[in-house]
mmCIF file of C-alpha atoms in Angstrom:
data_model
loop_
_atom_site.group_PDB
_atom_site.id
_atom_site.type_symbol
_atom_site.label_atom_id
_atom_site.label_comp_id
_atom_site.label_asym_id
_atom_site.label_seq_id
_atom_site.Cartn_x
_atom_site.Cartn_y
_atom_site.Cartn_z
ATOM 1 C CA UNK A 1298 45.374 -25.616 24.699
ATOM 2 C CA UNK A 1299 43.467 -22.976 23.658
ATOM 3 C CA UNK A 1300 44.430 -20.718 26.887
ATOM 4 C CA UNK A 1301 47.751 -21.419 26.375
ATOM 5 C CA UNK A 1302 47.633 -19.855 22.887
ATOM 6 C CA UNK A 1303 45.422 -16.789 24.083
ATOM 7 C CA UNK A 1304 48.726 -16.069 26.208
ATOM 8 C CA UNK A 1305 50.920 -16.054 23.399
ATOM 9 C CA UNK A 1306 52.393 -12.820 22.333
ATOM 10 C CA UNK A 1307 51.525 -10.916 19.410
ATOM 11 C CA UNK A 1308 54.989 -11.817 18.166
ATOM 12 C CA UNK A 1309 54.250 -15.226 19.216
ATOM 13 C CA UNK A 1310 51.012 -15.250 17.694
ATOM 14 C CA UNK A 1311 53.232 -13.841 13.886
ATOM 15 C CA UNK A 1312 55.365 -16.508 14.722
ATOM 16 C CA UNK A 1313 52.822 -19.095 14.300
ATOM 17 C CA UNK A 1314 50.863 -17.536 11.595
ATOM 18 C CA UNK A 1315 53.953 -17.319 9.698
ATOM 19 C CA UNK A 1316 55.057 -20.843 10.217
ATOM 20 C CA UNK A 1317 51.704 -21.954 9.010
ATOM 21 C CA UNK A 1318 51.889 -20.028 5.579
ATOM 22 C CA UNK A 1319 55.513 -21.154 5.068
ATOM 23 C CA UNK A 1320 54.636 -24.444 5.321
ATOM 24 C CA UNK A 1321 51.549 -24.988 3.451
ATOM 25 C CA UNK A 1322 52.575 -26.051 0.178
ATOM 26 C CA UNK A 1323 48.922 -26.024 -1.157
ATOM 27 C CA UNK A 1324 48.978 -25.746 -5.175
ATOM 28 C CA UNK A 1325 45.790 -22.385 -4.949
ATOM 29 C CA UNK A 1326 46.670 -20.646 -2.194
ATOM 30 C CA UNK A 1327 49.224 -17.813 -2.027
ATOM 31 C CA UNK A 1328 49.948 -16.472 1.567
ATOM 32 C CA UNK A 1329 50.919 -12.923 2.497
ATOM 33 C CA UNK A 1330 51.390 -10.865 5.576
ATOM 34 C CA UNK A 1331 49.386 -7.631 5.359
ATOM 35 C CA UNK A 1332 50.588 -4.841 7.101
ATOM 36 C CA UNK A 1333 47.689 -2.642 7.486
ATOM 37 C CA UNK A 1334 45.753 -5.728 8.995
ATOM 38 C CA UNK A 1335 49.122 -7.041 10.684
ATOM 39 C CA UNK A 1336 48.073 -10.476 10.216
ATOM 40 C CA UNK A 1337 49.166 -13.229 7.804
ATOM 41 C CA UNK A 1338 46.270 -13.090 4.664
ATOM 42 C CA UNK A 1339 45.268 -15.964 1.863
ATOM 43 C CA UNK A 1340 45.440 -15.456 -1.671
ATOM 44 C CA UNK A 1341 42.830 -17.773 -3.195
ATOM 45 C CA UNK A 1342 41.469 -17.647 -6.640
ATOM 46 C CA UNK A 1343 37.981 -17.662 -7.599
ATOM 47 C CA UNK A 1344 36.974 -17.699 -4.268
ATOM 48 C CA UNK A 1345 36.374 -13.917 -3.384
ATOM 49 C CA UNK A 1346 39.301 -14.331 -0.721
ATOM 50 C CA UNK A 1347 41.680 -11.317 -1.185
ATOM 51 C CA UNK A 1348 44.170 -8.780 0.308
ATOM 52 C CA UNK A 1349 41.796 -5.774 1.388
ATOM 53 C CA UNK A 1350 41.888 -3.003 -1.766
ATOM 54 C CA UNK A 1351 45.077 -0.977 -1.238
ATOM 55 C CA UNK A 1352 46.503 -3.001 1.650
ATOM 56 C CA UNK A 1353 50.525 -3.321 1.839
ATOM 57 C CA UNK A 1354 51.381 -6.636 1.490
ATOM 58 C CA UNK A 1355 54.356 -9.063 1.507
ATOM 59 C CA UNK A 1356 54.337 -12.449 -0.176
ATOM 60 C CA UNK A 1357 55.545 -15.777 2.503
ATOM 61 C CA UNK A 1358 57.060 -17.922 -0.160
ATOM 62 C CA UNK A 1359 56.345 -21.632 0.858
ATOM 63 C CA UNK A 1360 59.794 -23.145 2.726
ATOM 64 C CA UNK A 1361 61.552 -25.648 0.261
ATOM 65 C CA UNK A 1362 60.465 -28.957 1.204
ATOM 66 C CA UNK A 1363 64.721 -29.672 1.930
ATOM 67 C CA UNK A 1364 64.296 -27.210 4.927
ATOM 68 C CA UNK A 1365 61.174 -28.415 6.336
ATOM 69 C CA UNK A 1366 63.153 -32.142 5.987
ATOM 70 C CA UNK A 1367 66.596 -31.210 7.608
ATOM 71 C CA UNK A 1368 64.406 -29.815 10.568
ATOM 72 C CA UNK A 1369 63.058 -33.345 10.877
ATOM 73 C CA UNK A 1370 66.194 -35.112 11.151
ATOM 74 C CA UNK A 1371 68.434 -32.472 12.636
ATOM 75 C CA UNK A 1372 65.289 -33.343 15.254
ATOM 76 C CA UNK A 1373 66.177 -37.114 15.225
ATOM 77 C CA UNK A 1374 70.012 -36.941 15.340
ATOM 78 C CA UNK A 1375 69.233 -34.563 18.624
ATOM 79 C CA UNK A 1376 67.699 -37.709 19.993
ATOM 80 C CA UNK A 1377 70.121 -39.848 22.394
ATOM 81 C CA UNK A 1378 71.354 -42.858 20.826
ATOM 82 C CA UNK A 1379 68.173 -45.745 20.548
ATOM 83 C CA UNK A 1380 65.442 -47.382 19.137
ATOM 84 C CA UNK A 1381 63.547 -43.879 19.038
ATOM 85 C CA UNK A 1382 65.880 -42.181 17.297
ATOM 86 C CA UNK A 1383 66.691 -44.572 15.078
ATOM 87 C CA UNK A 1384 63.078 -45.337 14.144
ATOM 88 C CA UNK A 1385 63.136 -41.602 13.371
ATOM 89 C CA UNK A 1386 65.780 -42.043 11.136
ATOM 90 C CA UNK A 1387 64.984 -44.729 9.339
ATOM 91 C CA UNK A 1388 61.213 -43.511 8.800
ATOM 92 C CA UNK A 1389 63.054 -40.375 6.616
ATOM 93 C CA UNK A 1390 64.356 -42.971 4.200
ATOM 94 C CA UNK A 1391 61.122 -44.285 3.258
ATOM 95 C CA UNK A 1392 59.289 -43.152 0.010
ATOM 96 C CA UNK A 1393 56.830 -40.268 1.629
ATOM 97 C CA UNK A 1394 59.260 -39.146 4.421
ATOM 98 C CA UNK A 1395 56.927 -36.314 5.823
ATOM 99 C CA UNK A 1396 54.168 -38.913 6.549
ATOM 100 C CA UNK A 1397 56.048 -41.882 7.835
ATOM 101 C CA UNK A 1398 58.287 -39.226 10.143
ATOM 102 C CA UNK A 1399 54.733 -38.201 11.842
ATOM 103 C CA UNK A 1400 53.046 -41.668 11.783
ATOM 104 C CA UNK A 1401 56.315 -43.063 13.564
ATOM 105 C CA UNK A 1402 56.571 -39.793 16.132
ATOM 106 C CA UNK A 1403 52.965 -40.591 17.166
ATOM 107 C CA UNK A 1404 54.496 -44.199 18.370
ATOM 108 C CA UNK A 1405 57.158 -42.326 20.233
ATOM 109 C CA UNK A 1406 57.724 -40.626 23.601
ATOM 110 C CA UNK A 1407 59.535 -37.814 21.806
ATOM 111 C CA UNK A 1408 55.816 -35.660 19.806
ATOM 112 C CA UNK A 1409 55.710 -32.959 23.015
ATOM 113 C CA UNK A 1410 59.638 -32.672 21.908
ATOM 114 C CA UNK A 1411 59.198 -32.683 18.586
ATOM 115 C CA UNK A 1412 56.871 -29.995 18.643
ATOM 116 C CA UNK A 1413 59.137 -27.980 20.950
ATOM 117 C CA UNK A 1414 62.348 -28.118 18.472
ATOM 118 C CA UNK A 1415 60.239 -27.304 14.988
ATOM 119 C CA UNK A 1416 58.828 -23.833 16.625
ATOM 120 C CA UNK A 1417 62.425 -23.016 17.513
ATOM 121 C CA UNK A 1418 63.861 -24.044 13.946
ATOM 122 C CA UNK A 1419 60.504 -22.335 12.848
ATOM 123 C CA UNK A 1420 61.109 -19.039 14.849
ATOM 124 C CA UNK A 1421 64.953 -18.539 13.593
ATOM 125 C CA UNK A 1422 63.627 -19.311 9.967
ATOM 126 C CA UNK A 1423 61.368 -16.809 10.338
ATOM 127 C CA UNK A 1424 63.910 -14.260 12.077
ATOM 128 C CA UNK A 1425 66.128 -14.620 9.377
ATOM 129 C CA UNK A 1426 63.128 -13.865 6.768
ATOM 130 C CA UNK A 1427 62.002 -10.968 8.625
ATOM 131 C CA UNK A 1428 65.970 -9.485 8.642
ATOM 132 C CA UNK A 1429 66.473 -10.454 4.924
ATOM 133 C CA UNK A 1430 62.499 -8.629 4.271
ATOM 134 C CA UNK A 1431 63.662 -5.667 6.478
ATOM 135 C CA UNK A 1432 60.848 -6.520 8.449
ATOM 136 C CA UNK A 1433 61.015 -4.860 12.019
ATOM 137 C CA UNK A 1434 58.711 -5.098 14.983
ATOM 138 C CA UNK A 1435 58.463 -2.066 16.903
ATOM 139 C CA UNK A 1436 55.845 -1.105 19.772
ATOM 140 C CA UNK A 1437 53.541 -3.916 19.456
ATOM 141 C CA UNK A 1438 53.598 -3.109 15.433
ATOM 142 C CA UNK A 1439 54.988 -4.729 12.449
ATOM 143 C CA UNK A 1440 56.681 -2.471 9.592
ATOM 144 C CA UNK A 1441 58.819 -3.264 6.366
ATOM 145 C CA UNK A 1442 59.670 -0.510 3.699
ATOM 146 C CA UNK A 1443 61.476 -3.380 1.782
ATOM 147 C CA UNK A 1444 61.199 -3.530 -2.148
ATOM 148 C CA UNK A 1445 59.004 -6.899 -1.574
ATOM 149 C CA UNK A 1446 56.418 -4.777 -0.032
ATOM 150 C CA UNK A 1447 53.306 -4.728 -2.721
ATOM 151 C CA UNK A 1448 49.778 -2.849 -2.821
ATOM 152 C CA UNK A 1449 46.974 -4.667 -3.362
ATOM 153 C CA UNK A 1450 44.461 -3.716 -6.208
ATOM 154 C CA UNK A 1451 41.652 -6.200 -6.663
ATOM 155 C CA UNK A 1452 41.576 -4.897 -10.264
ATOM 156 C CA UNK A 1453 45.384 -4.680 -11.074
ATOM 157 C CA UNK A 1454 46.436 -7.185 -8.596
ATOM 158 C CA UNK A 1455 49.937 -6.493 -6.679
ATOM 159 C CA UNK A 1456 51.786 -3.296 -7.585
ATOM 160 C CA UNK A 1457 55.179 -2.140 -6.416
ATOM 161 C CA UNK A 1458 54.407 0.209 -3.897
#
């Protein structure tokens, strides 16, 4: 596994990083993509775990927990007619959705597939951030001028740079 992600593209590689920010929904950590490191960077309180001084940043707003839901079942009604995908199904109707959708995908054949159709969903989510961002990715480097881009001031916090 890890050799396979070595191989990965540094647009691959954003891909992921950005997937991971937009879908942790963690209640003291605030995730942006810094542009001078070009690499996705944690916000965390109290912790000493900051933006570098001066760095242009952009904030990755969490996905609403609707998205990360209708990727889950537009993932199950892809699914041939059968007990699979109507296991799938049914597991979204219980009372923690997220966790019975993973617990009953680890008791399918379909978790290789499943993982194959959320990074696609994931990658034209994050396309369609990076056009609405003005986010562009040009010789191996990625730029935005957009009016979400911030500075960094570890005593002033984010500025509007």
């Amino acid at each position: 596994r890890t050799e396979q992600f070595d191989m990965k593209t540094k647009y691959e590689k954003f891909i992921d990083a950005v997937s991971h920010a937009m879908e942790d929904h963690s209640f003291d950590i605030v995730w942006f993509y810094d542009f001078d490191e070009q690499d996705t960077v944690p916000l965390i309180e109290d912790t000493g775990c900051y933006p570098e001084d001066g760095h242009r940043v952009l904030r990755i707003e969490p996905l609403p927990s609707r998205v990360l839901f209708c990727v889950m079942e537009d993932f199950a009604n892809s699914l041939p007619d059968g007990q699979e995908k109507e296991k799938l199904l049914m597991s979204l109707r219980y009372r923690k959705p997220f966790s019975s959708f993973k617990q009953t995908l680890s008791y399918t054949s379909q978790r290789e597939n499943w993982f194959a159709f959320k990074e696609k969903q994931m990658q034209e989510i994050i396309e369609e951030w990076m056009s609405d961002e003005g986010i562009v990715y040009k010789d191996g480097v990625f730029s935005c001028n957009g009016p979400g881009v911030l500075e960094y001031h570890r005593d002033s916090g984010l500025t509007q740079k």
